[in-house]
mmCIF file of C-alpha atoms in Angstrom:
data_model
loop_
_atom_site.group_PDB
_atom_site.id
_atom_site.type_symbol
_atom_site.label_atom_id
_atom_site.label_comp_id
_atom_site.label_asym_id
_atom_site.label_seq_id
_atom_site.Cartn_x
_atom_site.Cartn_y
_atom_site.Cartn_z
ATOM 1 C CA GLY A 1 0.000 0.000 0.000
ATOM 2 C CA ALA A 2 0.937 3.659 -0.134
ATOM 3 C CA VAL A 3 3.720 4.380 2.341
ATOM 4 C CA VAL A 4 4.704 7.783 3.630
ATOM 5 C CA SER A 5 7.959 8.127 5.507
ATOM 6 C CA GLN A 6 8.495 11.036 7.859
ATOM 7 C CA HIS A 7 11.873 11.873 9.344
ATOM 8 C CA PRO A 8 13.003 12.478 12.014
ATOM 9 C CA SER A 9 10.513 10.846 14.362
ATOM 10 C CA TRP A 10 11.772 12.780 17.364
ATOM 11 C CA VAL A 11 13.894 15.870 17.741
ATOM 12 C CA ILE A 12 14.959 17.875 20.762
ATOM 13 C CA CYS A 13 16.782 21.121 20.248
ATOM 14 C CA LYS A 14 17.564 24.451 21.812
ATOM 15 C CA SER A 15 15.458 27.549 21.403
ATOM 16 C CA GLY A 16 16.446 29.539 18.315
ATOM 17 C CA THR A 17 17.392 26.496 16.270
ATOM 18 C CA SER A 18 15.796 25.768 12.903
ATOM 19 C CA VAL A 19 14.503 22.255 12.411
ATOM 20 C CA LYS A 20 13.743 20.519 9.121
ATOM 21 C CA ILE A 21 11.234 17.679 8.854
ATOM 22 C CA GLU A 22 11.054 15.532 5.725
ATOM 23 C CA CYS A 23 8.039 13.782 4.310
ATOM 24 C CA ARG A 24 8.518 11.252 1.521
ATOM 25 C CA SER A 25 6.077 9.143 -0.415
ATOM 26 C CA LEU A 26 8.001 5.914 -0.911
ATOM 27 C CA ASP A 27 6.056 3.982 -3.496
ATOM 28 C CA PHE A 28 3.900 6.557 -5.213
ATOM 29 C CA GLN A 29 3.908 10.090 -6.530
ATOM 30 C CA ALA A 30 1.864 12.458 -4.447
ATOM 31 C CA THR A 31 -0.182 15.124 -6.150
ATOM 32 C CA THR A 32 -0.541 16.999 -2.907
ATOM 33 C CA MET A 33 1.048 16.852 0.527
ATOM 34 C CA PHE A 34 -0.334 18.267 3.743
ATOM 35 C CA TRP A 35 1.231 19.341 7.018
ATOM 36 C CA TYR A 36 -0.646 19.077 10.296
ATOM 37 C CA ARG A 37 0.062 19.993 13.869
ATOM 38 C CA GLN A 38 -1.346 18.094 16.819
ATOM 39 C CA PHE A 39 -1.287 19.018 20.497
ATOM 40 C CA PRO A 40 -1.650 16.325 23.187
ATOM 41 C CA LYS A 41 -5.122 14.830 23.396
ATOM 42 C CA GLN A 42 -6.314 17.060 20.569
ATOM 43 C CA SER A 43 -7.222 16.689 16.939
ATOM 44 C CA LEU A 44 -5.116 17.467 13.894
ATOM 45 C CA MET A 45 -4.994 21.049 12.716
ATOM 46 C CA LEU A 46 -4.092 21.605 9.085
ATOM 47 C CA MET A 47 -1.176 23.991 8.711
ATOM 48 C CA ALA A 48 -0.625 24.052 4.970
ATOM 49 C CA THR A 49 -1.254 22.340 1.664
ATOM 50 C CA SER A 50 1.701 21.731 -0.595
ATOM 51 C CA ASN A 51 1.841 20.975 -4.314
ATOM 52 C CA GLU A 52 5.006 20.077 -6.189
ATOM 53 C CA GLY A 53 6.683 23.046 -7.791
ATOM 54 C CA SER A 54 4.377 25.673 -6.376
ATOM 55 C CA LYS A 55 4.114 27.706 -3.215
ATOM 56 C CA ALA A 56 2.347 26.143 -0.266
ATOM 57 C CA THR A 57 -1.073 27.371 0.751
ATOM 58 C CA TYR A 58 -1.117 28.187 4.452
ATOM 59 C CA GLU A 59 -4.142 28.055 6.710
ATOM 60 C CA GLN A 60 -5.271 31.174 8.481
ATOM 61 C CA GLY A 61 -3.135 31.940 11.500
ATOM 62 C CA VAL A 62 -0.130 29.904 10.371
ATOM 63 C CA GLU A 63 2.982 32.034 9.897
ATOM 64 C CA LYS A 64 4.503 31.228 6.520
ATOM 65 C CA ASP A 65 7.846 32.742 7.499
ATOM 66 C CA LYS A 66 7.936 30.606 10.599
ATOM 67 C CA PHE A 67 6.947 27.346 8.956
ATOM 68 C CA LEU A 68 8.729 27.104 5.615
ATOM 69 C CA ILE A 69 7.452 24.432 3.265
ATOM 70 C CA ASN A 70 9.326 23.226 0.219
ATOM 71 C CA HIS A 71 7.867 20.702 -2.177
ATOM 72 C CA ALA A 72 10.688 20.062 -4.607
ATOM 73 C CA SER A 73 9.448 16.819 -6.129
ATOM 74 C CA LEU A 74 6.397 14.595 -6.352
ATOM 75 C CA THR A 75 7.798 12.430 -3.573
ATOM 76 C CA LEU A 76 9.301 14.908 -1.113
ATOM 77 C CA SER A 77 8.013 17.802 0.938
ATOM 78 C CA THR A 78 9.885 19.455 3.790
ATOM 79 C CA LEU A 79 8.726 21.591 6.690
ATOM 80 C CA THR A 80 11.307 23.835 8.332
ATOM 81 C CA VAL A 81 10.447 25.368 11.672
ATOM 82 C CA THR A 82 12.635 28.452 11.731
ATOM 83 C CA SER A 83 14.042 29.923 14.945
ATOM 84 C CA ALA A 84 12.001 27.479 16.975
ATOM 85 C CA HIS A 85 10.777 28.414 20.447
ATOM 86 C CA PRO A 86 9.215 26.320 23.211
ATOM 87 C CA GLU A 87 5.700 27.189 22.021
ATOM 88 C CA ASP A 88 6.512 25.465 18.716
ATOM 89 C CA SER A 89 6.884 22.179 20.568
ATOM 90 C CA SER A 90 4.266 19.831 19.155
ATOM 91 C CA PHE A 91 3.598 16.727 17.104
ATOM 92 C CA TYR A 92 3.867 17.448 13.374
ATOM 93 C CA ILE A 93 2.348 15.028 10.876
ATOM 94 C CA CYS A 94 2.480 15.005 7.103
ATOM 95 C CA SER A 95 0.203 13.265 4.664
ATOM 96 C CA ALA A 96 0.130 12.650 0.946
ATOM 97 C CA LEU A 97 -2.635 12.348 -1.573
ATOM 98 C CA ILE A 98 -2.631 10.258 -4.746
ATOM 99 C CA GLY A 99 -4.669 11.773 -7.518
ATOM 100 C CA THR A 100 -7.901 13.643 -6.983
ATOM 101 C CA GLY A 101 -11.467 12.773 -6.158
ATOM 102 C CA ASP A 102 -12.591 10.549 -3.309
ATOM 103 C CA GLN A 103 -9.206 9.413 -2.071
ATOM 104 C CA PRO A 104 -7.886 8.909 1.457
ATOM 105 C CA GLN A 105 -4.770 10.660 2.652
ATOM 106 C CA HIS A 106 -1.735 8.576 3.551
ATOM 107 C CA PHE A 107 -0.013 9.701 6.708
ATOM 108 C CA GLY A 108 3.541 9.655 7.956
ATOM 109 C CA ASP A 109 4.270 8.553 11.506
ATOM 110 C CA GLY A 110 4.765 12.072 12.752
ATOM 111 C CA THR A 111 7.616 14.038 14.278
ATOM 112 C CA ARG A 112 7.657 14.978 17.932
ATOM 113 C CA LEU A 113 9.418 18.318 18.253
ATOM 114 C CA SER A 114 10.585 19.483 21.664
ATOM 115 C CA ILE A 115 12.200 22.887 21.989
ATOM 116 C CA LEU A 116 14.099 23.530 25.195
ATOM 117 C CA SER B 1 -12.223 25.226 12.037
ATOM 118 C CA GLN B 2 -13.379 21.860 13.276
ATOM 119 C CA GLN B 3 -16.037 20.371 11.060
ATOM 120 C CA GLY B 4 -16.703 17.164 12.894
ATOM 121 C CA GLU B 5 -17.790 16.751 16.450
ATOM 122 C CA GLU B 6 -17.402 13.310 17.880
ATOM 123 C CA ASP B 7 -18.888 11.542 20.803
ATOM 124 C CA PRO B 8 -18.092 10.072 23.099
ATOM 125 C CA GLN B 9 -14.732 11.733 23.710
ATOM 126 C CA ALA B 10 -13.610 8.613 25.514
ATOM 127 C CA LEU B 11 -14.941 5.071 25.538
ATOM 128 C CA SER B 12 -13.800 2.165 27.665
ATOM 129 C CA ILE B 13 -15.083 -1.340 26.958
ATOM 130 C CA GLN B 14 -14.195 -4.961 27.540
ATOM 131 C CA GLU B 15 -12.706 -7.166 24.868
ATOM 132 C CA GLY B 16 -15.420 -8.809 22.796
ATOM 133 C CA GLU B 17 -17.881 -5.935 23.175
ATOM 134 C CA ASN B 18 -18.916 -3.679 20.319
ATOM 135 C CA ALA B 19 -17.741 -0.063 20.202
ATOM 136 C CA THR B 20 -19.760 2.694 18.570
ATOM 137 C CA MET B 21 -18.440 6.171 17.890
ATOM 138 C CA ASN B 22 -20.468 9.015 16.434
ATOM 139 C CA CYS B 23 -19.531 11.998 14.342
ATOM 140 C CA SER B 24 -21.562 15.050 13.382
ATOM 141 C CA TYR B 25 -20.631 17.655 10.813
ATOM 142 C CA LYS B 26 -21.960 20.986 9.662
ATOM 143 C CA THR B 27 -21.629 21.500 5.934
ATOM 144 C CA SER B 28 -22.350 19.495 2.791
ATOM 145 C CA ILE B 29 -19.781 16.828 2.088
ATOM 146 C CA ASN B 30 -18.412 14.785 -0.807
ATOM 147 C CA ASN B 31 -17.262 12.049 1.503
ATOM 148 C CA LEU B 32 -16.572 11.279 5.126
ATOM 149 C CA GLN B 33 -13.527 9.349 6.259
ATOM 150 C CA TRP B 34 -12.573 7.536 9.437
ATOM 151 C CA TYR B 35 -9.002 7.270 10.639
ATOM 152 C CA ARG B 36 -7.301 5.547 13.513
ATOM 153 C CA GLN B 37 -4.307 6.848 15.460
ATOM 154 C CA ASN B 38 -2.255 4.779 17.849
ATOM 155 C CA SER B 39 -0.584 6.778 20.589
ATOM 156 C CA GLY B 40 2.327 8.816 19.259
ATOM 157 C CA ARG B 41 1.887 7.599 15.701
ATOM 158 C CA GLY B 42 0.452 8.846 12.433
ATOM 159 C CA LEU B 43 -3.069 8.197 11.189
ATOM 160 C CA VAL B 44 -4.214 5.099 9.398
ATOM 161 C CA HIS B 45 -7.127 5.300 6.989
ATOM 162 C CA LEU B 46 -9.995 2.940 7.862
ATOM 163 C CA ILE B 47 -12.975 3.664 5.638
ATOM 164 C CA LEU B 48 -14.165 6.312 3.186
ATOM 165 C CA ILE B 49 -17.903 6.620 2.675
ATOM 166 C CA ARG B 50 -19.270 8.773 -0.122
ATOM 167 C CA SER B 51 -22.193 11.125 0.292
ATOM 168 C CA ASN B 52 -24.451 8.872 -1.795
ATOM 169 C CA GLU B 53 -23.681 5.821 0.349
ATOM 170 C CA ARG B 54 -25.518 4.942 3.548
ATOM 171 C CA GLU B 55 -23.501 2.072 4.938
ATOM 172 C CA LYS B 56 -20.133 0.479 4.368
ATOM 173 C CA HIS B 57 -18.321 -2.503 5.846
ATOM 174 C CA SER B 58 -14.687 -3.463 6.139
ATOM 175 C CA GLY B 59 -13.893 -6.526 8.222
ATOM 176 C CA ARG B 60 -15.102 -5.796 11.758
ATOM 177 C CA LEU B 61 -15.803 -2.163 10.911
ATOM 178 C CA ARG B 62 -19.191 -0.807 9.949
ATOM 179 C CA VAL B 63 -19.735 2.817 9.006
ATOM 180 C CA THR B 64 -23.060 4.512 8.469
ATOM 181 C CA LEU B 65 -23.764 7.924 7.006
ATOM 182 C CA ASP B 66 -26.948 9.951 7.385
ATOM 183 C CA THR B 67 -26.635 13.086 5.296
ATOM 184 C CA SER B 68 -30.045 14.364 6.401
ATOM 185 C CA LYS B 69 -28.814 14.438 9.990
ATOM 186 C CA LYS B 70 -25.241 15.269 9.006
ATOM 187 C CA SER B 71 -23.934 12.409 11.082
ATOM 188 C CA SER B 72 -21.910 9.234 10.784
ATOM 189 C CA SER B 73 -21.110 6.358 13.074
ATOM 190 C CA LEU B 74 -18.270 3.872 13.245
ATOM 191 C CA MET B 75 -18.911 0.531 14.861
ATOM 192 C CA ILE B 76 -16.207 -1.954 15.742
ATOM 193 C CA THR B 77 -17.620 -5.384 16.404
ATOM 194 C CA ALA B 78 -16.035 -7.955 18.714
ATOM 195 C CA SER B 79 -13.411 -5.485 19.872
ATOM 196 C CA ARG B 80 -9.875 -6.530 20.740
ATOM 197 C CA ALA B 81 -7.266 -4.988 23.008
ATOM 198 C CA ALA B 82 -5.341 -4.088 19.837
ATOM 199 C CA ASP B 83 -8.227 -1.808 18.804
ATOM 200 C CA THR B 84 -7.205 0.583 21.592
ATOM 201 C CA ALA B 85 -6.503 3.881 19.816
ATOM 202 C CA SER B 86 -7.984 7.263 18.976
ATOM 203 C CA TYR B 87 -10.497 7.341 16.154
ATOM 204 C CA PHE B 88 -11.153 10.435 14.070
ATOM 205 C CA CYS B 89 -13.775 11.268 11.505
ATOM 206 C CA ALA B 90 -12.855 13.727 8.787
ATOM 207 C CA THR B 91 -14.816 15.478 6.100
ATOM 208 C CA GLU B 92 -13.357 16.724 2.864
ATOM 209 C CA GLU B 93 -13.785 20.405 2.178
ATOM 210 C CA GLY B 94 -12.161 22.014 -0.847
ATOM 211 C CA GLY B 95 -9.621 19.208 -1.107
ATOM 212 C CA LYS B 96 -8.692 19.481 2.567
ATOM 213 C CA LEU B 97 -9.598 17.178 5.424
ATOM 214 C CA ILE B 98 -11.277 18.699 8.442
ATOM 215 C CA PHE B 99 -10.962 16.428 11.463
ATOM 216 C CA GLY B 100 -13.270 15.889 14.379
ATOM 217 C CA GLN B 101 -12.029 15.954 17.948
ATOM 218 C CA GLY B 102 -11.724 12.197 18.070
ATOM 219 C CA THR B 103 -12.828 9.387 20.336
ATOM 220 C CA GLU B 104 -10.277 7.723 22.568
ATOM 221 C CA LEU B 105 -11.139 4.032 22.695
ATOM 222 C CA SER B 106 -9.743 1.755 25.367
ATOM 223 C CA VAL B 107 -10.414 -1.972 25.072
ATOM 224 C CA LYS B 108 -9.580 -3.906 28.188
ATOM 225 C CA PRO B 109 -8.520 -7.534 27.946
#
């Protein structure tokens, strides 16, 4: 089945550091990739929608300069949290979509980001 | 914004019992999807039900959709301890998924 690999799975770093998270579709080409943020015991909140070769579309309230998204190929999207601070600590999850229409999204295993 | 509201928020049952989770939504939909999330992991797609479908089965899972009431339910029959997870409904809106708050299911052996 469609596999999405997300790396790293866990990262701890100091405040002010920039952190890059990769999301790869391993056995398919993704028309669209999505980035979500999830706080403990809460639901997923969509941060941005990413299409290969074009600028990401950010949801209202998400700082595009803070959360840089690059979608360089049909199998790779990256999220960079720039100058991370403790309030950016969260669980970040990516997903990928094959084609259009009534299709499920395929999710990575998430990245737990802890900023000290 | 959160489209789906789920209840119950938490459900604890014994192995072998059936689990039913409900989801309500607000706007018109093309489809409604159910996902499962094990603690600290990503989401796994369970079932997609289209707006013109009323019921769908997959193994021990049964999903119903009532578009007149804007609600859906997910039933897990003969639950197992391995079914312990959070379950989310999601509706598609403009190509994006809008998730409900989720139901945390605990199945005790």
